[in-house]
PDB file of N, CA and C in Angstrom:
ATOM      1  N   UNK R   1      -2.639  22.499 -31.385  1.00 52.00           N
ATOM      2  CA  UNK R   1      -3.662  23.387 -30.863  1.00 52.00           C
ATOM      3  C   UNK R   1      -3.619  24.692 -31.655  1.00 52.00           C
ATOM      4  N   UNK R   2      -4.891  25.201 -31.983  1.00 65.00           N
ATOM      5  CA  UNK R   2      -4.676  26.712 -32.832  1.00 65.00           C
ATOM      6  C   UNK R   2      -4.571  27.420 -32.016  1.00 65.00           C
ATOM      7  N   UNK R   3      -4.542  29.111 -32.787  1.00 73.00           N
ATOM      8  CA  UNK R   3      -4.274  30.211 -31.665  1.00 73.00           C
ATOM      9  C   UNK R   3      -5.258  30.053 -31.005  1.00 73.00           C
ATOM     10  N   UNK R   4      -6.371  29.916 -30.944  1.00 77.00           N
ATOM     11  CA  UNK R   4      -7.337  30.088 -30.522  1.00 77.00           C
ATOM     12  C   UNK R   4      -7.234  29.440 -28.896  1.00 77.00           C
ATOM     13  N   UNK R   5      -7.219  28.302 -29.468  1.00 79.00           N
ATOM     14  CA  UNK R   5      -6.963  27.433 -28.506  1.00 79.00           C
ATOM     15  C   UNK R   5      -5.989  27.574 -27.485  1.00 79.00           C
ATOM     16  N   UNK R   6      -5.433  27.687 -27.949  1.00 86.00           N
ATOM     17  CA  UNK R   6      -3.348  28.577 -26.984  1.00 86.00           C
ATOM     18  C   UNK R   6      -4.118  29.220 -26.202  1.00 86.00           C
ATOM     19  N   UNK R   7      -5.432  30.582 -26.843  1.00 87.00           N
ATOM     20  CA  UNK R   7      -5.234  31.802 -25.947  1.00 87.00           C
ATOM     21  C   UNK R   7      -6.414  31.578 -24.579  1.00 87.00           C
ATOM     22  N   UNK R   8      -6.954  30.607 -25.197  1.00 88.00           N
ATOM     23  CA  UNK R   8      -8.358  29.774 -23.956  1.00 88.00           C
ATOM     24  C   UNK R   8      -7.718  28.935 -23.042  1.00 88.00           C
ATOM     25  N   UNK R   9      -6.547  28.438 -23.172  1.00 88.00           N
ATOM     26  CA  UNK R   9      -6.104  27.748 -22.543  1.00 88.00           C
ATOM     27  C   UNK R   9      -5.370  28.417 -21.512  1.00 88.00           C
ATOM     28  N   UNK R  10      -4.354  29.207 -21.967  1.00 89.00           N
ATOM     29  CA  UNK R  10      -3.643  30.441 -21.269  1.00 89.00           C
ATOM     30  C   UNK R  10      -4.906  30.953 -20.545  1.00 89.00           C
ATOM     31  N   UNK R  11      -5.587  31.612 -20.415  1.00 90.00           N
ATOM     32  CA  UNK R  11      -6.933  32.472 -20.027  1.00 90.00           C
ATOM     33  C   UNK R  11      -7.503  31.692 -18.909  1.00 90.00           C
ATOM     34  N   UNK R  12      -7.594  30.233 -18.883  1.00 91.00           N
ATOM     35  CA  UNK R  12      -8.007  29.712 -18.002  1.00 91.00           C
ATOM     36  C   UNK R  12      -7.222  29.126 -17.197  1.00 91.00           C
ATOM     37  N   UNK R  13      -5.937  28.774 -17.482  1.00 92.00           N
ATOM     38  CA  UNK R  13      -4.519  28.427 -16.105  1.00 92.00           C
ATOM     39  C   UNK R  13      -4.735  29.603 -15.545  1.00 92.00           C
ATOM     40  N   UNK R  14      -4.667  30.825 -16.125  1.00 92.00           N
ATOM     41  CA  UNK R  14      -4.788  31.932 -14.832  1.00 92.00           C
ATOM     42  C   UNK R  14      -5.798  32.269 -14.304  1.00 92.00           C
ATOM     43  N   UNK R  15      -6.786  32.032 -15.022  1.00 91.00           N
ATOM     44  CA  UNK R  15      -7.824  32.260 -14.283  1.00 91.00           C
ATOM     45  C   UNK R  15      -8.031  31.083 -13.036  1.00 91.00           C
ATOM     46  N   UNK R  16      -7.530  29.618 -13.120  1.00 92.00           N
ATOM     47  CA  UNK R  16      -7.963  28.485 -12.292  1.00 92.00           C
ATOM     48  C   UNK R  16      -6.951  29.433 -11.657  1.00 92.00           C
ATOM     49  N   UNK R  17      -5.645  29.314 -12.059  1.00 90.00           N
ATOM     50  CA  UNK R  17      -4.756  29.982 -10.512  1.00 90.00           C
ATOM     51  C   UNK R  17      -5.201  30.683  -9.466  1.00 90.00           C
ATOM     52  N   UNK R  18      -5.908  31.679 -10.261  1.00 90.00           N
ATOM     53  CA  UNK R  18      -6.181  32.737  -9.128  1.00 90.00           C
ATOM     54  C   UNK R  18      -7.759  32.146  -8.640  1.00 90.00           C
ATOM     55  N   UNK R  19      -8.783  31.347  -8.640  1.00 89.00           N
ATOM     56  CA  UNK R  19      -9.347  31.042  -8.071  1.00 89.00           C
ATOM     57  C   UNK R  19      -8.960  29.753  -7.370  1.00 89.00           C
ATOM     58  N   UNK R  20      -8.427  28.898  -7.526  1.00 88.00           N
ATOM     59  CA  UNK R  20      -7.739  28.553  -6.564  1.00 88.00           C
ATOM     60  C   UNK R  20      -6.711  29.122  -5.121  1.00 88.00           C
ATOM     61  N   UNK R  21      -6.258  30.266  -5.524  1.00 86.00           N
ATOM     62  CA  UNK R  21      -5.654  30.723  -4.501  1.00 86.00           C
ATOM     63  C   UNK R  21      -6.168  31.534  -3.714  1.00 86.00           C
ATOM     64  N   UNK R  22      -7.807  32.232  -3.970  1.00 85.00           N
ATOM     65  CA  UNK R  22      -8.596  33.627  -3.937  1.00 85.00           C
ATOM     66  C   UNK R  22      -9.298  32.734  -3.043  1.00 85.00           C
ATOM     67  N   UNK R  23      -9.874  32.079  -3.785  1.00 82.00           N
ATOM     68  CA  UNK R  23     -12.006  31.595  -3.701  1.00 82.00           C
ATOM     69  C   UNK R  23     -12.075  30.191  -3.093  1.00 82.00           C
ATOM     70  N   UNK R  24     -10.766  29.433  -3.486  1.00 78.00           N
ATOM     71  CA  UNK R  24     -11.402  28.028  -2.864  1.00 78.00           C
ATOM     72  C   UNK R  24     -11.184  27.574  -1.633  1.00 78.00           C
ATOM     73  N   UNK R  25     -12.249  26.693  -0.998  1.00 80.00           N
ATOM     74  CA  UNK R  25     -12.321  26.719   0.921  1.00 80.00           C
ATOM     75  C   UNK R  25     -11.466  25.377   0.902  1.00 80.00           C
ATOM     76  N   UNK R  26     -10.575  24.766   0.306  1.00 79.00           N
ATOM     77  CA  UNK R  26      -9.702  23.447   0.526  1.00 79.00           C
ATOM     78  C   UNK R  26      -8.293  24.003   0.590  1.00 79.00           C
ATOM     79  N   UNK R  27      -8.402  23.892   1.884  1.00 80.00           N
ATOM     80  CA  UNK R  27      -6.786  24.047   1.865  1.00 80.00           C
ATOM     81  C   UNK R  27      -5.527  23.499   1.219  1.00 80.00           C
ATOM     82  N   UNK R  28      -6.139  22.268   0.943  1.00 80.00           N
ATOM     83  CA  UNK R  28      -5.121  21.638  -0.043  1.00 80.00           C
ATOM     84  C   UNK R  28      -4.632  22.299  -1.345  1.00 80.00           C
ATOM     85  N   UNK R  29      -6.200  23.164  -1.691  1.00 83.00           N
ATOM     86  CA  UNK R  29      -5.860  23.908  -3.122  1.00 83.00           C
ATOM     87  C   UNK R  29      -4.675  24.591  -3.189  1.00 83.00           C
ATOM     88  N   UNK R  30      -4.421  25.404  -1.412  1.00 82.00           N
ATOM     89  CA  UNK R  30      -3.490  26.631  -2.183  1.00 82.00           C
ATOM     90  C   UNK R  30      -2.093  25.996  -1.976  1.00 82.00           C
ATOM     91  N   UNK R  31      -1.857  24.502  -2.351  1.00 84.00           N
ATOM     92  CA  UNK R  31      -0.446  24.318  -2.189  1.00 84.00           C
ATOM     93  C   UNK R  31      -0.493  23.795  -3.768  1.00 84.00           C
ATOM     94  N   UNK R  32      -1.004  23.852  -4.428  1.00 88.00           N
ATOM     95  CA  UNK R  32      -1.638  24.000  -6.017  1.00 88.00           C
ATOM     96  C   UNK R  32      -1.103  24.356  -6.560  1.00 88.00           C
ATOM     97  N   UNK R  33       0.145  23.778  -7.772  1.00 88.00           N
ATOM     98  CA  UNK R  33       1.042  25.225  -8.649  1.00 88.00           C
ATOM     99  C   UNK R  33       0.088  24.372 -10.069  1.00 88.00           C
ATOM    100  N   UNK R  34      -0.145  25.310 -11.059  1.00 92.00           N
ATOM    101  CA  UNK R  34      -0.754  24.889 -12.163  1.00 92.00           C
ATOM    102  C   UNK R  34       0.185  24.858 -13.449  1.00 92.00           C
ATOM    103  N   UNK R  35       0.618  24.102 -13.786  1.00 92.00           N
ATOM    104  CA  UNK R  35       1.772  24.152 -14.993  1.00 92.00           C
ATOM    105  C   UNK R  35       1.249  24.310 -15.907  1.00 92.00           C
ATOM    106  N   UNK R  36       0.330  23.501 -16.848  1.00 92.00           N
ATOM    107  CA  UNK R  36      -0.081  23.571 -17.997  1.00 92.00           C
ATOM    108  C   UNK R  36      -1.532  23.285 -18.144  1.00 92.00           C
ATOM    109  N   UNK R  37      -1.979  23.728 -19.297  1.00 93.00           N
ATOM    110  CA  UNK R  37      -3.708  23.637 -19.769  1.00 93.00           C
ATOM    111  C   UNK R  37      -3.441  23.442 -21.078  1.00 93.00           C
ATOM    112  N   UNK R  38      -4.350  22.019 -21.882  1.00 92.00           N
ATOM    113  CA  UNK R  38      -4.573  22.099 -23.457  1.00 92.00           C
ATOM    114  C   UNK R  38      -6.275  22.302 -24.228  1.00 92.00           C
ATOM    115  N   UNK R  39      -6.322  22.862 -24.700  1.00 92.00           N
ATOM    116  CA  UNK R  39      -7.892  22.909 -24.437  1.00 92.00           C
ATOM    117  C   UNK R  39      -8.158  22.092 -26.141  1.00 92.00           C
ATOM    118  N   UNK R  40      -9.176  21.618 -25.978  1.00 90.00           N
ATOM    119  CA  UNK R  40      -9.016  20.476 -27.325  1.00 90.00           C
ATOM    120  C   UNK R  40      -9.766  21.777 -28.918  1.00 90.00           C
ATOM    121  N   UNK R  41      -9.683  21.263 -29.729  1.00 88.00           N
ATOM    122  CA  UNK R  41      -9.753  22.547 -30.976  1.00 88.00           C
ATOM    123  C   UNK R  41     -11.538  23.039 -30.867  1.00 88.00           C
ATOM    124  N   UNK R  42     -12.251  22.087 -30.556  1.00 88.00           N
ATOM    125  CA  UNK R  42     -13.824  22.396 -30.535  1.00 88.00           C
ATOM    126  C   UNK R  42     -14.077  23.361 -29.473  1.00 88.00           C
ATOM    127  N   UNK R  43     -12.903  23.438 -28.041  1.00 86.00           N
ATOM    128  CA  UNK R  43     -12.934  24.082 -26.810  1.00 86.00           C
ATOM    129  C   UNK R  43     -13.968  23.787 -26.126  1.00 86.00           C
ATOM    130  N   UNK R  44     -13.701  22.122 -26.172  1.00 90.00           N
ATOM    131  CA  UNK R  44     -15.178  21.639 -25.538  1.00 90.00           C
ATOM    132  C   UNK R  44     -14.643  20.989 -23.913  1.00 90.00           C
ATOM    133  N   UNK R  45     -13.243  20.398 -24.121  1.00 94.00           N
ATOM    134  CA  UNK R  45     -12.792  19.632 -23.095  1.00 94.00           C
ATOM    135  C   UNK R  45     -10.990  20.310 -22.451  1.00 94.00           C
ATOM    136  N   UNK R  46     -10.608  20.556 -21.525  1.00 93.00           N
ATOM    137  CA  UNK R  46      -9.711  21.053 -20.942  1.00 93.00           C
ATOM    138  C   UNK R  46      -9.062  20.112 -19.694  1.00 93.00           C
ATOM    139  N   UNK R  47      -7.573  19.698 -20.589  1.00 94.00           N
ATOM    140  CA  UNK R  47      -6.625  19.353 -19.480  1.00 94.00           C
ATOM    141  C   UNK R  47      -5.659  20.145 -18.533  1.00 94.00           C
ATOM    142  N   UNK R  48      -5.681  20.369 -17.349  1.00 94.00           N
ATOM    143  CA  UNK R  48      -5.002  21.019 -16.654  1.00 94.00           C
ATOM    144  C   UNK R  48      -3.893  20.192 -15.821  1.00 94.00           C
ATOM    145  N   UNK R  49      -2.620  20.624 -15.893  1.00 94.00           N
ATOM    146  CA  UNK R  49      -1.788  19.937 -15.483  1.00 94.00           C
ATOM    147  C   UNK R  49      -1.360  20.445 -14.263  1.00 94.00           C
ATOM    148  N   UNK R  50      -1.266  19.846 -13.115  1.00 93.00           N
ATOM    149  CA  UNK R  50      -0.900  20.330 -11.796  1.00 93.00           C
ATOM    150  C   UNK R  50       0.080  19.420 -10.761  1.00 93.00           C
ATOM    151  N   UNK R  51       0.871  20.497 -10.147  1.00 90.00           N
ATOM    152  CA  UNK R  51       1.304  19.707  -9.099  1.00 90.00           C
ATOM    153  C   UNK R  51       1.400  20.330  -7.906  1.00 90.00           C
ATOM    154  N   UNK R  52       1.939  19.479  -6.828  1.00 88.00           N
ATOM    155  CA  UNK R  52       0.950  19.980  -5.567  1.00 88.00           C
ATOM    156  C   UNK R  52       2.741  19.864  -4.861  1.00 88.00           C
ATOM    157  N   UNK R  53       3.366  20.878  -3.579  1.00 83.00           N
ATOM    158  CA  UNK R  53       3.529  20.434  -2.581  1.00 83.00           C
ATOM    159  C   UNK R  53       4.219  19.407  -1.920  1.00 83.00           C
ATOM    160  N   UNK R  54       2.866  19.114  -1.513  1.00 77.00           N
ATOM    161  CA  UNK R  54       2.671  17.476  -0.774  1.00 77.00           C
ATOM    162  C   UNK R  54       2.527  16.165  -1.521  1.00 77.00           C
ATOM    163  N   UNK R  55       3.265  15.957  -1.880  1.00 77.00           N
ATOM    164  CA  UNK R  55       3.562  15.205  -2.726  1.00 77.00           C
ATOM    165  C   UNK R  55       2.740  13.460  -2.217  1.00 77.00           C
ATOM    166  N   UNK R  56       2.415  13.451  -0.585  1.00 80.00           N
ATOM    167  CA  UNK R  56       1.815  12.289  -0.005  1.00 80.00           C
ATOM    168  C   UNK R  56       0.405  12.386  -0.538  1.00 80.00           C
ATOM    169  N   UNK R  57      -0.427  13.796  -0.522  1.00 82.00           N
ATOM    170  CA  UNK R  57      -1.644  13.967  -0.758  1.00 82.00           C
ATOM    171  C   UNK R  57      -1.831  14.035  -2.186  1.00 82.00           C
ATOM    172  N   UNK R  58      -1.014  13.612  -2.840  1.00 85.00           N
ATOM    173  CA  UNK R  58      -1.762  14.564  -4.486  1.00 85.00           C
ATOM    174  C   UNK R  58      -2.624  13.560  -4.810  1.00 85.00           C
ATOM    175  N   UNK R  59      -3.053  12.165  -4.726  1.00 88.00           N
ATOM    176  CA  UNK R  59      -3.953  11.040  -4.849  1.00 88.00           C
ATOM    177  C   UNK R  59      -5.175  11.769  -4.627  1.00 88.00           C
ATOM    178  N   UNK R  60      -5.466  12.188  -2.962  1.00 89.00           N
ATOM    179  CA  UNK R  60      -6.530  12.910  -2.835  1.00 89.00           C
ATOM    180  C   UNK R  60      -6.860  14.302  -3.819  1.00 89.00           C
ATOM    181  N   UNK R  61      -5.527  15.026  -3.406  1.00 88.00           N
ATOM    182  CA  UNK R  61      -6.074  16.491  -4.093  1.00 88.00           C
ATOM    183  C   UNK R  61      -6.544  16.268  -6.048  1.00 88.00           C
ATOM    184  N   UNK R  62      -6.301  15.490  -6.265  1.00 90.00           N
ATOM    185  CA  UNK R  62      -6.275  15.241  -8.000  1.00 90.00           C
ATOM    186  C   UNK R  62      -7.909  15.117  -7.764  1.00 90.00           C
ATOM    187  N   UNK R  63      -8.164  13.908  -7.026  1.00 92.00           N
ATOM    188  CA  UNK R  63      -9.632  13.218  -6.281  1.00 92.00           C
ATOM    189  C   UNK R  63     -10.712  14.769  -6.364  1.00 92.00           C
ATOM    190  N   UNK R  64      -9.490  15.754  -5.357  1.00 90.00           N
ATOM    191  CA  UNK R  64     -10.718  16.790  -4.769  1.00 90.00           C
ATOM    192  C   UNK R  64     -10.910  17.602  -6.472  1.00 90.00           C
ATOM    193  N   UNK R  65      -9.456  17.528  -7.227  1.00 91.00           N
ATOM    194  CA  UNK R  65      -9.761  18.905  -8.148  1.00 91.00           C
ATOM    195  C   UNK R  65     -10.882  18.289  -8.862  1.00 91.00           C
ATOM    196  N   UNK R  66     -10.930  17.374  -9.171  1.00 92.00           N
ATOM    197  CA  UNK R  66     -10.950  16.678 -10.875  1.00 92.00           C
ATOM    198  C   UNK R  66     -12.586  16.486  -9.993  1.00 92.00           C
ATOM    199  N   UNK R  67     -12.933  16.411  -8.523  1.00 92.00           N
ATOM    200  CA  UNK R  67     -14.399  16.761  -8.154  1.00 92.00           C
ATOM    201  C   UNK R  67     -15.298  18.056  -7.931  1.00 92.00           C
ATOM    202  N   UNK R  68     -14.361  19.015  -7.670  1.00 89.00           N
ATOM    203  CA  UNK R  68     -14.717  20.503  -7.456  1.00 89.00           C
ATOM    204  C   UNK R  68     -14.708  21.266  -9.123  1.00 89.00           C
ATOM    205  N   UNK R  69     -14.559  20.052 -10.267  1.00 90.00           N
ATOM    206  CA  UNK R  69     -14.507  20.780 -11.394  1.00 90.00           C
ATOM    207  C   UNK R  69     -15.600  21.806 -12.051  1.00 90.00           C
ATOM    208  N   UNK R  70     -17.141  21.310 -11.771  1.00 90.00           N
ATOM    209  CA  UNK R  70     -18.142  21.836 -11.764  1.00 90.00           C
ATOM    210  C   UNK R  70     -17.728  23.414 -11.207  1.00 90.00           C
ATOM    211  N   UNK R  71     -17.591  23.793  -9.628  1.00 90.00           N
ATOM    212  CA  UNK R  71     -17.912  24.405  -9.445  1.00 90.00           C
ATOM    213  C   UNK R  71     -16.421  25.527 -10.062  1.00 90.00           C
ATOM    214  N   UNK R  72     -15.220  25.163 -10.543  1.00 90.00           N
ATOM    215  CA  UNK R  72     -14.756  25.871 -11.103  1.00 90.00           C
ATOM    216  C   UNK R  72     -15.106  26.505 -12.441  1.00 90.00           C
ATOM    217  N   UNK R  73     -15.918  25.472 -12.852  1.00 90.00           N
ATOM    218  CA  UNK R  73     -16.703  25.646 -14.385  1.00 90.00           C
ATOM    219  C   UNK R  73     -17.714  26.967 -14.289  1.00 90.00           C
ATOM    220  N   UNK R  74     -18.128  27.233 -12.845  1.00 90.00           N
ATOM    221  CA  UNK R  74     -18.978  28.195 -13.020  1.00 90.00           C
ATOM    222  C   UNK R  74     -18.984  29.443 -12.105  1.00 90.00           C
ATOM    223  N   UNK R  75     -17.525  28.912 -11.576  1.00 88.00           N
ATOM    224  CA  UNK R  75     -16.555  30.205 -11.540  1.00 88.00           C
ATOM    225  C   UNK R  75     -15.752  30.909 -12.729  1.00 88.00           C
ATOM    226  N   UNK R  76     -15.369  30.009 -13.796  1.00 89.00           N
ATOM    227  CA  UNK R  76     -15.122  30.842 -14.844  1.00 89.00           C
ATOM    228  C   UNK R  76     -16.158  31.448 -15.595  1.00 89.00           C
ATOM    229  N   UNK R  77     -16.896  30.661 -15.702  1.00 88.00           N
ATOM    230  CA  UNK R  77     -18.219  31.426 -16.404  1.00 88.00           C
ATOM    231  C   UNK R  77     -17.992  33.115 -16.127  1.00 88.00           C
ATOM    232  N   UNK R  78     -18.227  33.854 -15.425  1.00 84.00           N
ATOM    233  CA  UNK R  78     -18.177  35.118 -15.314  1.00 84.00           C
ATOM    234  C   UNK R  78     -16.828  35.653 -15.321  1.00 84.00           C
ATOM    235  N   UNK R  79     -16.161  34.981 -15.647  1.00 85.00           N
ATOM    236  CA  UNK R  79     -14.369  35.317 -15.664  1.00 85.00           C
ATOM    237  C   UNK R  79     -14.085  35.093 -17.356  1.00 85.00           C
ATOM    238  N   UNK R  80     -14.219  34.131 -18.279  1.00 84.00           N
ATOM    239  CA  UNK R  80     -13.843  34.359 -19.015  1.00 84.00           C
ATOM    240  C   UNK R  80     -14.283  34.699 -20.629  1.00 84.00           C
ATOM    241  N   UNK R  81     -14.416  35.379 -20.917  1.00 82.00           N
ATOM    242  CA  UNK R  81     -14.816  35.837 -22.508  1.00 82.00           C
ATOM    243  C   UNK R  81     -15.309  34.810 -23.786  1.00 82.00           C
ATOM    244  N   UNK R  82     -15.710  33.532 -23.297  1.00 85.00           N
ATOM    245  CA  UNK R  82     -16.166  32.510 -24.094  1.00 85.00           C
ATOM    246  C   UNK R  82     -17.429  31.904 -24.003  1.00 85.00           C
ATOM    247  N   UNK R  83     -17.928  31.689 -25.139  1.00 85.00           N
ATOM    248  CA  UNK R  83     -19.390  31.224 -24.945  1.00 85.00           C
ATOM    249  C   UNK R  83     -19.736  29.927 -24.253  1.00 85.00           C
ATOM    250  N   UNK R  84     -18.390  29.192 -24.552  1.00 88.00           N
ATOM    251  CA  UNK R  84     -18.825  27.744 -23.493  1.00 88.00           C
ATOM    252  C   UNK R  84     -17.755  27.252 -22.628  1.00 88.00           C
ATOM    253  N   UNK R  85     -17.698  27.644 -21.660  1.00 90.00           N
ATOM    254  CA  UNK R  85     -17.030  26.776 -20.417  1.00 90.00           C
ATOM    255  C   UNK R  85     -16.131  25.271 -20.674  1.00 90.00           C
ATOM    256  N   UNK R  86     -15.026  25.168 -21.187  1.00 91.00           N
ATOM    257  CA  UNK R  86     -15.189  23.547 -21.541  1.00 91.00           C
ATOM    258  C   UNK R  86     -14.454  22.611 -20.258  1.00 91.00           C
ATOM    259  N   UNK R  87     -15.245  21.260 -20.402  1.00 93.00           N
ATOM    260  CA  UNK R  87     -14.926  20.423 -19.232  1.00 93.00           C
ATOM    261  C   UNK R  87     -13.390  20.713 -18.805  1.00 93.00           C
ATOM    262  N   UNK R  88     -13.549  20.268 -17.236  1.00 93.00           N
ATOM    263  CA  UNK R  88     -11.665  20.156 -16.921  1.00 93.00           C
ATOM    264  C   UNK R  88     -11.772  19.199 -16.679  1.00 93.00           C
ATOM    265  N   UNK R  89     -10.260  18.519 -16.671  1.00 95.00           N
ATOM    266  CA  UNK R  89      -9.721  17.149 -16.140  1.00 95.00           C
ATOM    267  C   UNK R  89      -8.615  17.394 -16.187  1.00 95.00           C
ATOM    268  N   UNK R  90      -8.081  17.404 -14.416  1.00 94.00           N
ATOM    269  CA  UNK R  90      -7.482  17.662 -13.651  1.00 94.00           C
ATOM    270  C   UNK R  90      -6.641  16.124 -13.986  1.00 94.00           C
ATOM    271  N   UNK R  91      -5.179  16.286 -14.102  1.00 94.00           N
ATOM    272  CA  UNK R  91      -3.992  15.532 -14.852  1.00 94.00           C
ATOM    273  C   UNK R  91      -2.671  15.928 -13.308  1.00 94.00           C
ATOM    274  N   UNK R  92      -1.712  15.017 -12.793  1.00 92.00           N
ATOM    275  CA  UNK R  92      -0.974  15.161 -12.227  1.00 92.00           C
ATOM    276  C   UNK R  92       0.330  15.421 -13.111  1.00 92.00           C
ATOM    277  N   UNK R  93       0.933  16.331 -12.780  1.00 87.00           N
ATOM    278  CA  UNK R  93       2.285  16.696 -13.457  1.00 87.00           C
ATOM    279  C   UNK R  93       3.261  15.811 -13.420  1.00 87.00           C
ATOM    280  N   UNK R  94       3.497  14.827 -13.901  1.00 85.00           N
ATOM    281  CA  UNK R  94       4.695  14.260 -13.441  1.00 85.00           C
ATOM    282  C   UNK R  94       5.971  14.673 -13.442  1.00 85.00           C
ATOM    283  N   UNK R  95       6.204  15.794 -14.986  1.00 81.00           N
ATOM    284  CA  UNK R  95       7.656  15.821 -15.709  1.00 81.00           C
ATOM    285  C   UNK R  95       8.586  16.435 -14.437  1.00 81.00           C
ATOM    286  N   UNK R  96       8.097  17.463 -13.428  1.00 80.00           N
ATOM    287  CA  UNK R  96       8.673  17.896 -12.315  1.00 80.00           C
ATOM    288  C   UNK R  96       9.815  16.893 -11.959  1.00 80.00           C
ATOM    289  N   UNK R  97       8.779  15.832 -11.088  1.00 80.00           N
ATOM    290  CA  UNK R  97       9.879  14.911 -10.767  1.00 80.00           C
ATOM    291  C   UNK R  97      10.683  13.913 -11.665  1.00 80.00           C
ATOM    292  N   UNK R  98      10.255  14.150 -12.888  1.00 84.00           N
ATOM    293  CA  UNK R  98      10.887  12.839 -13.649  1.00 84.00           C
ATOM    294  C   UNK R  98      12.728  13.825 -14.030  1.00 84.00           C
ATOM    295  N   UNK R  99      12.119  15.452 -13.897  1.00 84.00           N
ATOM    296  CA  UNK R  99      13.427  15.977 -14.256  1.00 84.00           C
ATOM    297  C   UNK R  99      14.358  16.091 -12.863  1.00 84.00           C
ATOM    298  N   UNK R 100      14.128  15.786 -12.048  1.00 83.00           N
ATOM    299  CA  UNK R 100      14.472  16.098 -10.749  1.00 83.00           C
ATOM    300  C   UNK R 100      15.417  14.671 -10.297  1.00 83.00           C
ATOM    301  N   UNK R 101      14.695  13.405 -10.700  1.00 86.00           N
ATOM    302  CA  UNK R 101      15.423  12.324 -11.228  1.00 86.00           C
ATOM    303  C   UNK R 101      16.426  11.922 -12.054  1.00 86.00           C
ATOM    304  N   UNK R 102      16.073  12.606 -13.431  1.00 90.00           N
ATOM    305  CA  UNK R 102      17.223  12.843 -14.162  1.00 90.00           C
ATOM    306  C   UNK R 102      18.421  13.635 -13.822  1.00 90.00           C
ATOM    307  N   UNK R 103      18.248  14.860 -12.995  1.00 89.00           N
ATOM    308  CA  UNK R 103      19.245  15.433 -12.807  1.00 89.00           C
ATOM    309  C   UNK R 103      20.016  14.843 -11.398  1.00 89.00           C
ATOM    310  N   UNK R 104      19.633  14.061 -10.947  1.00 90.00           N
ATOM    311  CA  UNK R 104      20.102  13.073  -9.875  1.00 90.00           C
ATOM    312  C   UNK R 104      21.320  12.132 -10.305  1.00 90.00           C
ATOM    313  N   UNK R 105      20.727  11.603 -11.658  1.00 90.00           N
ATOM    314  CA  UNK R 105      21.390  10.581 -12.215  1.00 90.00           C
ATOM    315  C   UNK R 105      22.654  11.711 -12.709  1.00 90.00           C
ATOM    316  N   UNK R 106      22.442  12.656 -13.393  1.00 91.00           N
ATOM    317  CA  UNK R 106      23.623  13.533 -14.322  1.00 91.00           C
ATOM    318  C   UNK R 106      24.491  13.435 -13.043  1.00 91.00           C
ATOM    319  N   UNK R 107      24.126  13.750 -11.989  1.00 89.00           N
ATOM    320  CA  UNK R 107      24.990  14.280 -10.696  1.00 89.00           C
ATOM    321  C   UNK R 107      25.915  13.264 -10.137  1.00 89.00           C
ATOM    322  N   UNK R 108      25.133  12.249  -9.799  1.00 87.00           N
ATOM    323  CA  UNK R 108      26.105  10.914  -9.744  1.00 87.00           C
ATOM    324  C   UNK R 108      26.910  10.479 -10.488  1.00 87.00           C
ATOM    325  N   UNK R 109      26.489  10.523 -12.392  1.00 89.00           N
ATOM    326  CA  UNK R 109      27.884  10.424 -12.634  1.00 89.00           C
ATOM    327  C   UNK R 109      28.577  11.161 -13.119  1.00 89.00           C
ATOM    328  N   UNK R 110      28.633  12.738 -12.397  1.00 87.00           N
ATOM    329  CA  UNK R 110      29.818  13.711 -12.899  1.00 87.00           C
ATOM    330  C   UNK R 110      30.742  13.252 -11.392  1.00 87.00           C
ATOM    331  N   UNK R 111      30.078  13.128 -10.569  1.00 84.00           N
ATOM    332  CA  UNK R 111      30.922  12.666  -9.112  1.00 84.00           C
ATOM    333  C   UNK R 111      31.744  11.801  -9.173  1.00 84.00           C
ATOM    334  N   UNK R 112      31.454  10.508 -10.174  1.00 75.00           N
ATOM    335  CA  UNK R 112      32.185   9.379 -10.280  1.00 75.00           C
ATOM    336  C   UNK R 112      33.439   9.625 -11.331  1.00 75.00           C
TER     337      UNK R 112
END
């Protein structure tokens, strides 16, 4: 990704953060932590990486983000400094738990 790209990407995790935690009427949103954003080099298409919480609901909440994307699209519009808005697609975080697993395993066998 160029600088460019880095700094659109950065620009819009915080910006989704804080409209997610400000503006949106789903309660599910504000259990919402946003880890990462890649925005592709044209800055046409944007992955946002998230994890939730509730770990029972994230099926739905992925469902609700990756459907409420529109209207985040035009909540940034007046938030961020770029001529075009680029698509989101809302991505579940996995690495959280995959490290949370791993360090399970380290633990068991320093015990043994």
């Amino acid at each position: 990704m160029k600088l460019k790209g880095e700094r659109v990407a950065s620009d819009l995790l915080k910006e989704l953060a804080m409209i997610l935690l400000v503006d949106a009427k789903d309660e599910d949103f504000k259990y919402v932590t946003l880890t990462y954003a890649t925005v592709t080099n044209d800055l046409s298409f944007a992955k946002v990486y998230f994890t939730t919480l509730d770990n029972e609901n994230k099926d739905k909440v992925l469902k609700d983000l990756n459907n409420a994307s529109g209207y985040f699209r035009s909540s940034l519009a007046g938030k961020l400094n770029i001529r075009h808005i680029p698509e989101i697609r809302f991505v579940y975080d996995e690495s959280i738990e995959y490290g949370q697993k791993i360090e399970k395993i380290i633990e068991k066998i320093n015990e043994e």
